[in-house]
Tab-separated table of C-alpha atoms in Angstrom:
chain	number	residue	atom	x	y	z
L	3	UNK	CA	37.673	83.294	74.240
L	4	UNK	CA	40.126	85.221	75.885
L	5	UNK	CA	38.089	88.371	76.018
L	6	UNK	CA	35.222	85.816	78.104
L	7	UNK	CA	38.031	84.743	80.220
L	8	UNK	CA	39.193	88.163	80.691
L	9	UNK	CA	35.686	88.967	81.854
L	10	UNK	CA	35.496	86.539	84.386
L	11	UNK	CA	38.703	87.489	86.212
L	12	UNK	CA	37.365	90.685	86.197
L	13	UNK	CA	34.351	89.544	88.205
L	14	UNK	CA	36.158	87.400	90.519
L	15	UNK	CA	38.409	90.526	91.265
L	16	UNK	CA	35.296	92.217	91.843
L	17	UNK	CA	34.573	89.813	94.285
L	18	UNK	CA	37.739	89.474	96.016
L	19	UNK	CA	37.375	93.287	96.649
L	20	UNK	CA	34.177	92.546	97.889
L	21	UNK	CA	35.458	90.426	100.426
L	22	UNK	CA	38.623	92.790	101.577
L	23	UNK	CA	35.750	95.641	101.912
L	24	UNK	CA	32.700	93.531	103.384
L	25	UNK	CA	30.449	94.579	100.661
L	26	UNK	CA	27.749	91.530	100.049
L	27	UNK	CA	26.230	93.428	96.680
L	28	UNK	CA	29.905	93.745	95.679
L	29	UNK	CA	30.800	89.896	96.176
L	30	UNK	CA	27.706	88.600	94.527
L	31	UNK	CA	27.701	90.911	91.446
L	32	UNK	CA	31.405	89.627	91.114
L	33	UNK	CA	30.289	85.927	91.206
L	34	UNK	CA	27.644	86.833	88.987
L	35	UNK	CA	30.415	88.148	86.604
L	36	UNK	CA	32.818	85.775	87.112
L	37	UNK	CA	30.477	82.635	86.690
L	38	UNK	CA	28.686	84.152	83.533
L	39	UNK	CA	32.374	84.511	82.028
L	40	UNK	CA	33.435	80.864	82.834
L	41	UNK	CA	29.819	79.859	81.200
L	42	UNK	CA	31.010	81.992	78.000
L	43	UNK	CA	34.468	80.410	77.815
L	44	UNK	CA	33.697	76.739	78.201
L	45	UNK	CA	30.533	77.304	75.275
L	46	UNK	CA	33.192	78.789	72.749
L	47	UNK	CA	36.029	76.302	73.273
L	48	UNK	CA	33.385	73.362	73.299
L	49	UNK	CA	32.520	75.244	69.276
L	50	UNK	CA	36.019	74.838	68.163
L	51	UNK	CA	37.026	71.997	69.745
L	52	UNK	CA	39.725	73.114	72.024
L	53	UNK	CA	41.068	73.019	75.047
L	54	UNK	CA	41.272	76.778	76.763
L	55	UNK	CA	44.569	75.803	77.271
L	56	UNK	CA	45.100	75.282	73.065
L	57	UNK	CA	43.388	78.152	72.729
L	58	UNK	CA	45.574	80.233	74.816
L	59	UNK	CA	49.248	78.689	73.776
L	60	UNK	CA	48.842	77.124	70.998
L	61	UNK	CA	49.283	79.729	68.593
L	62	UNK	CA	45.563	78.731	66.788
L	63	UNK	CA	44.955	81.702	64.628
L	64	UNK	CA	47.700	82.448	63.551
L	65	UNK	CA	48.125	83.938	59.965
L	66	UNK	CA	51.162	81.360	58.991
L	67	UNK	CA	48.827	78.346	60.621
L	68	UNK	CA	49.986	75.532	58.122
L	69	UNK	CA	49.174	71.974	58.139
L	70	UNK	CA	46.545	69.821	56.457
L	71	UNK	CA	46.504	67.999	53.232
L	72	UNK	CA	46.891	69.753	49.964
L	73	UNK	CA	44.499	70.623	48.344
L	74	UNK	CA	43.293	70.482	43.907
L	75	UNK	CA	40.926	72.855	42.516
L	76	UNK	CA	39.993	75.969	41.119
L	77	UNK	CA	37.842	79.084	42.323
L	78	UNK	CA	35.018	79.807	40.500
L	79	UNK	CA	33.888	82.924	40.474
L	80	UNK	CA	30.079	84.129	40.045
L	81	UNK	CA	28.209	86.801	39.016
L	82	UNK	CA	25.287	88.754	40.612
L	83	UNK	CA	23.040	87.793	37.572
L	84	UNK	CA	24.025	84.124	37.428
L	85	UNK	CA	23.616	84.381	41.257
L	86	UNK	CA	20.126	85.370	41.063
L	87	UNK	CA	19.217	82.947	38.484
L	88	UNK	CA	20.392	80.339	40.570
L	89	UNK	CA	18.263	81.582	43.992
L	90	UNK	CA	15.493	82.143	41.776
L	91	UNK	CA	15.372	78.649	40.599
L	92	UNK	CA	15.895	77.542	44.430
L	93	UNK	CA	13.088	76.127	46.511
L	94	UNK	CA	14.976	75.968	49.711
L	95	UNK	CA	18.069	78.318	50.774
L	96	UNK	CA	19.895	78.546	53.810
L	97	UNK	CA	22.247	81.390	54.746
L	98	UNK	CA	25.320	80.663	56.382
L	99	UNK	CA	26.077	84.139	58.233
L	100	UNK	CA	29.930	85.312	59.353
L	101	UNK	CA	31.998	87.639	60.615
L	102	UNK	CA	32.044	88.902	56.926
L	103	UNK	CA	28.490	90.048	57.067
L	104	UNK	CA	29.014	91.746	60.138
L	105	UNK	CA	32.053	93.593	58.791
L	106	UNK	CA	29.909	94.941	56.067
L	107	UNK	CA	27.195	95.307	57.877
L	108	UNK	CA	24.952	93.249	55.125
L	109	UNK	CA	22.231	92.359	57.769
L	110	UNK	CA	19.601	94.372	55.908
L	111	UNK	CA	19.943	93.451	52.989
L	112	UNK	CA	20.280	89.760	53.577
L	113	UNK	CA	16.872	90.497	55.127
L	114	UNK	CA	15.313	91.928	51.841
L	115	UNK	CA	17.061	89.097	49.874
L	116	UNK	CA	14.936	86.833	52.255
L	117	UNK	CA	12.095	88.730	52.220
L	118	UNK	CA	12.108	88.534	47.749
L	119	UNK	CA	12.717	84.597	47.996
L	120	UNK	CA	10.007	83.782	50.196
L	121	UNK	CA	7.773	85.869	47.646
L	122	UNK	CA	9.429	83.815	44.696
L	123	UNK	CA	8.106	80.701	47.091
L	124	UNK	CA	11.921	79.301	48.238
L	125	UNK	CA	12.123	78.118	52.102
L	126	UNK	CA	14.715	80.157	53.281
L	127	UNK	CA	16.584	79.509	56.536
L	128	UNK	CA	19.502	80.851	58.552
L	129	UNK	CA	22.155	78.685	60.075
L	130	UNK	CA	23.845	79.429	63.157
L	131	UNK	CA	26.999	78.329	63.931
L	132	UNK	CA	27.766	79.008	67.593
L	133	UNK	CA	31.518	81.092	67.271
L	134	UNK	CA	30.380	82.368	63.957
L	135	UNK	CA	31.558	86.305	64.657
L	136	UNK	CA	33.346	87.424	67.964
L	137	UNK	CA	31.284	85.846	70.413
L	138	UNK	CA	28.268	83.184	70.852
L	139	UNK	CA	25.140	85.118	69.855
L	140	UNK	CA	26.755	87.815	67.457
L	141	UNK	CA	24.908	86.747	64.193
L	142	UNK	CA	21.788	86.107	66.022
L	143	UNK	CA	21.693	90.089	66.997
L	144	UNK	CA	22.629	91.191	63.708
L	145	UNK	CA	19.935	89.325	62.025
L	146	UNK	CA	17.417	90.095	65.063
L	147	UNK	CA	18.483	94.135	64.095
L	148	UNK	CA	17.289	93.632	61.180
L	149	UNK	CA	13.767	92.416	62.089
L	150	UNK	CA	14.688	88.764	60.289
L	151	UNK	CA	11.844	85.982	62.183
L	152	UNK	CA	13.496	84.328	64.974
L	153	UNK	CA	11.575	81.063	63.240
L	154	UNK	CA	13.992	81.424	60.391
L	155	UNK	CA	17.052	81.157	62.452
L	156	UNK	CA	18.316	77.532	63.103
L	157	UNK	CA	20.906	76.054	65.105
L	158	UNK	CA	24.185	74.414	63.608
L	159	UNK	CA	23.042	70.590	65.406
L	160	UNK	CA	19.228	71.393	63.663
L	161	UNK	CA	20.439	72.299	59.840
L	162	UNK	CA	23.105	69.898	59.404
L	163	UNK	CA	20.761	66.803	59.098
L	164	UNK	CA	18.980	68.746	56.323
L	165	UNK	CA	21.787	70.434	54.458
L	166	UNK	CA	21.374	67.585	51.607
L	167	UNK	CA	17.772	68.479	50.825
L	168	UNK	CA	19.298	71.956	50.265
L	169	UNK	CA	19.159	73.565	46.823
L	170	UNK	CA	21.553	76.645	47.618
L	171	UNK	CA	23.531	77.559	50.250
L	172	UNK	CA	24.517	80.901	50.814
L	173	UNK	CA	27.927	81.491	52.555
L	174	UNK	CA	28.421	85.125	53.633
L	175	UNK	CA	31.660	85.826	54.774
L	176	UNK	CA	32.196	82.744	57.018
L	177	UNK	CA	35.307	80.629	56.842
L	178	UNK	CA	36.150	78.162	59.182
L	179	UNK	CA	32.958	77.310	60.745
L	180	UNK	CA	32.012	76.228	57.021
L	181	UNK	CA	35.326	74.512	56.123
L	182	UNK	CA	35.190	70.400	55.244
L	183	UNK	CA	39.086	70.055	56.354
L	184	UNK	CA	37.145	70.324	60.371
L	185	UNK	CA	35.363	66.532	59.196
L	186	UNK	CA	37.738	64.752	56.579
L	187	UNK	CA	41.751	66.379	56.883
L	188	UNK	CA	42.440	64.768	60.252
L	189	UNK	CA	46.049	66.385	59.763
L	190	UNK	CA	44.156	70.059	59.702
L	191	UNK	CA	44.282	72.217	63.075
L	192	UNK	CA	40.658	72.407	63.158
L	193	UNK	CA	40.360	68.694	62.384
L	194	UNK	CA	37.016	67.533	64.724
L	195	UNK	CA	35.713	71.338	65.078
L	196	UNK	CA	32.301	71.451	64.651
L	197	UNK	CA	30.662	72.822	61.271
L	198	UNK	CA	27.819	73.528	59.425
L	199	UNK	CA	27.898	71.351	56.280
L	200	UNK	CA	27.246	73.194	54.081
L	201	UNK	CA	29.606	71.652	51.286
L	202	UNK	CA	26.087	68.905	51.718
L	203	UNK	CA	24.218	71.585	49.678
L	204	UNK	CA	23.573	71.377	46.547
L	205	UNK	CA	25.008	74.612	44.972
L	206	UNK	CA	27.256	76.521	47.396
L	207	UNK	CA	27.915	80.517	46.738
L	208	UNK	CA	30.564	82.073	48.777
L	209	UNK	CA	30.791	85.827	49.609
L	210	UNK	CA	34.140	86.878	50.355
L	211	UNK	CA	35.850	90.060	49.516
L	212	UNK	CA	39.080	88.385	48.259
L	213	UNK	CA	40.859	85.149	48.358
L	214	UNK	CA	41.879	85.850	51.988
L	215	UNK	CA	41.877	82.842	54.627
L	216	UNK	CA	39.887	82.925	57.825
L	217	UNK	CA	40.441	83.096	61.525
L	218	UNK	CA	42.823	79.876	61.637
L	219	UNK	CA	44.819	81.190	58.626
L	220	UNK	CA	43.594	77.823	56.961
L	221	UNK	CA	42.451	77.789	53.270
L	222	UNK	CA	39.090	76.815	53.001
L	223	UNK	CA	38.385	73.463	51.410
L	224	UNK	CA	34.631	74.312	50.320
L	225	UNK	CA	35.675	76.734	48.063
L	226	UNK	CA	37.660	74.298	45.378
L	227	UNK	CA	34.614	71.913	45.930
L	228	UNK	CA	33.011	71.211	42.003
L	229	UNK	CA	29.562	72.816	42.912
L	230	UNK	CA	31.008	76.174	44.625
L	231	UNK	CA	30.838	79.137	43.260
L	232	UNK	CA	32.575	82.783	44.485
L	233	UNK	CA	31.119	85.707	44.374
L	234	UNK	CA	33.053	88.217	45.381
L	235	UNK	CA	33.397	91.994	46.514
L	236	UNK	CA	31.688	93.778	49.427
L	237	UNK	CA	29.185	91.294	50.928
L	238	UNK	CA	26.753	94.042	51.159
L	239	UNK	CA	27.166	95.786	47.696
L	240	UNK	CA	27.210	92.033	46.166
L	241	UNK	CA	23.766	90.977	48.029
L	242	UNK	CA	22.172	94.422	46.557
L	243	UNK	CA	23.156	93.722	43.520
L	244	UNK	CA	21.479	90.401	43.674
L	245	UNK	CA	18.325	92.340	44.959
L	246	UNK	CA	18.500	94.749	42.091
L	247	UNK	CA	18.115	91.296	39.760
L	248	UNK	CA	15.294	89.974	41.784
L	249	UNK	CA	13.485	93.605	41.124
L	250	UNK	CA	14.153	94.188	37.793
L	251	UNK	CA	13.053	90.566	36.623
């Protein structure tokens, strides 16, 4: 958010230079800028459900962010082969992409995962959330990179009605934009951010690396959840080894 903002003043400088200089290209490229940044800004705050002013002073993201209701459980962890059993058995998946992915650059092979299940017959969709990543669009370029059909890739407002017709959802290294505190904890900091839902699925797997909290520093509620299960390491090296399964079955 503060990078768009950032951005914007940089445009409207631009302009303001045009002005002091009398250069009409100058002035409307900076309005161009400066507009496109204010567009940017307004879309990501509207995600999360704040105020650019929260945003900005609040401290949100902030690795001792506390508050919320505690919470009972246990992590389960998974393996690759009990992970493949369980997609194989699926007939309709939907990937949750995050910043995770991107980190491990997992695109590809999330794209090969796809491309076995739809041979093994399972609907498989994507689900966007809009701030998943650094900006608005960042998953939808990974996944484009990667030659994955832009008819796969559905928008957090379109899956949501669907997630409980959902055999398996696949979580890969998203955090907040996933976590159930955002609908239920209404003493959470992200209480009334928008989420996919996909705690509404009927089997949730989680790709993490560790036991690490997200952006907001919150703990994430969907992973204690009865039918979640973790599998962790590398989001890339775990998704190949899920592959490997599909191949050698």
């Amino acid at each position: 958010v503060v990078i768009a903002l950032l951005n914007s003043l940089s445009g409207l400088a631009a302009a303001a230079a045009g002005f002091v200089i009398a250069n009409n290209v100058l002035i409307v490229a900076g309005c161009l800028v400066g507009a496109s940044g204010v567009i940017l800004t307004v879309i990501m705050c509207k995600a999360m459900n704040r105020t650019l002013g929260n945003v900005l002073f609040s401290g949100f993201g902030a690795t001792d962010a506390g508050g919320g209701t505690a919470m009972e459980g246990e992590l389960k962890p998974i393996s690759a082969e009990d992970t493949y059993y369980v997609l194989e058995a699926a007939s309709s998946v939907v990937v949750v992409p995050g910043y995770g992915m991107a980190v491990a650059q997992a695109q590809h092979v999330v794209k090969e995962l796809g491309d076995l299940l739809e041979v093994n017959g399972t609907e498989i969709r994507f689900a966007i959330h809009p701030v998943a990543g650094r900006m608005p669009g960042h998953m939808n370029v990974l996944l484009a990179e990667a030659d994955v059909s832009y008819e796969q890739l559905v928008e957090m407002d379109n899956i949501n009605p669907t997630m409980p017709a959902v055999d398996v959802a696949v979580v890969i290294g998203a955090n907040d934009v996933v976590n159930p505190a955002a609908e239920t904890d209404t003493a959470s900091p992200i209480y009334g951010m928008p989420i996919i839902k996909a705690h509404e699925a009927k089997t949730v797997i989680c790709l993490k690396r560790g036991k690490g909290t997200g952006f907001s520093g919150l703990e994430n509620q969907l992973f204690l959840l009865p039918h979640t299960r973790m599998l962790y390491g590398d989001a890339k090296d775990s998704i190949q080894a899920v592959v490997s399964e599909f191949k050698n079955a």
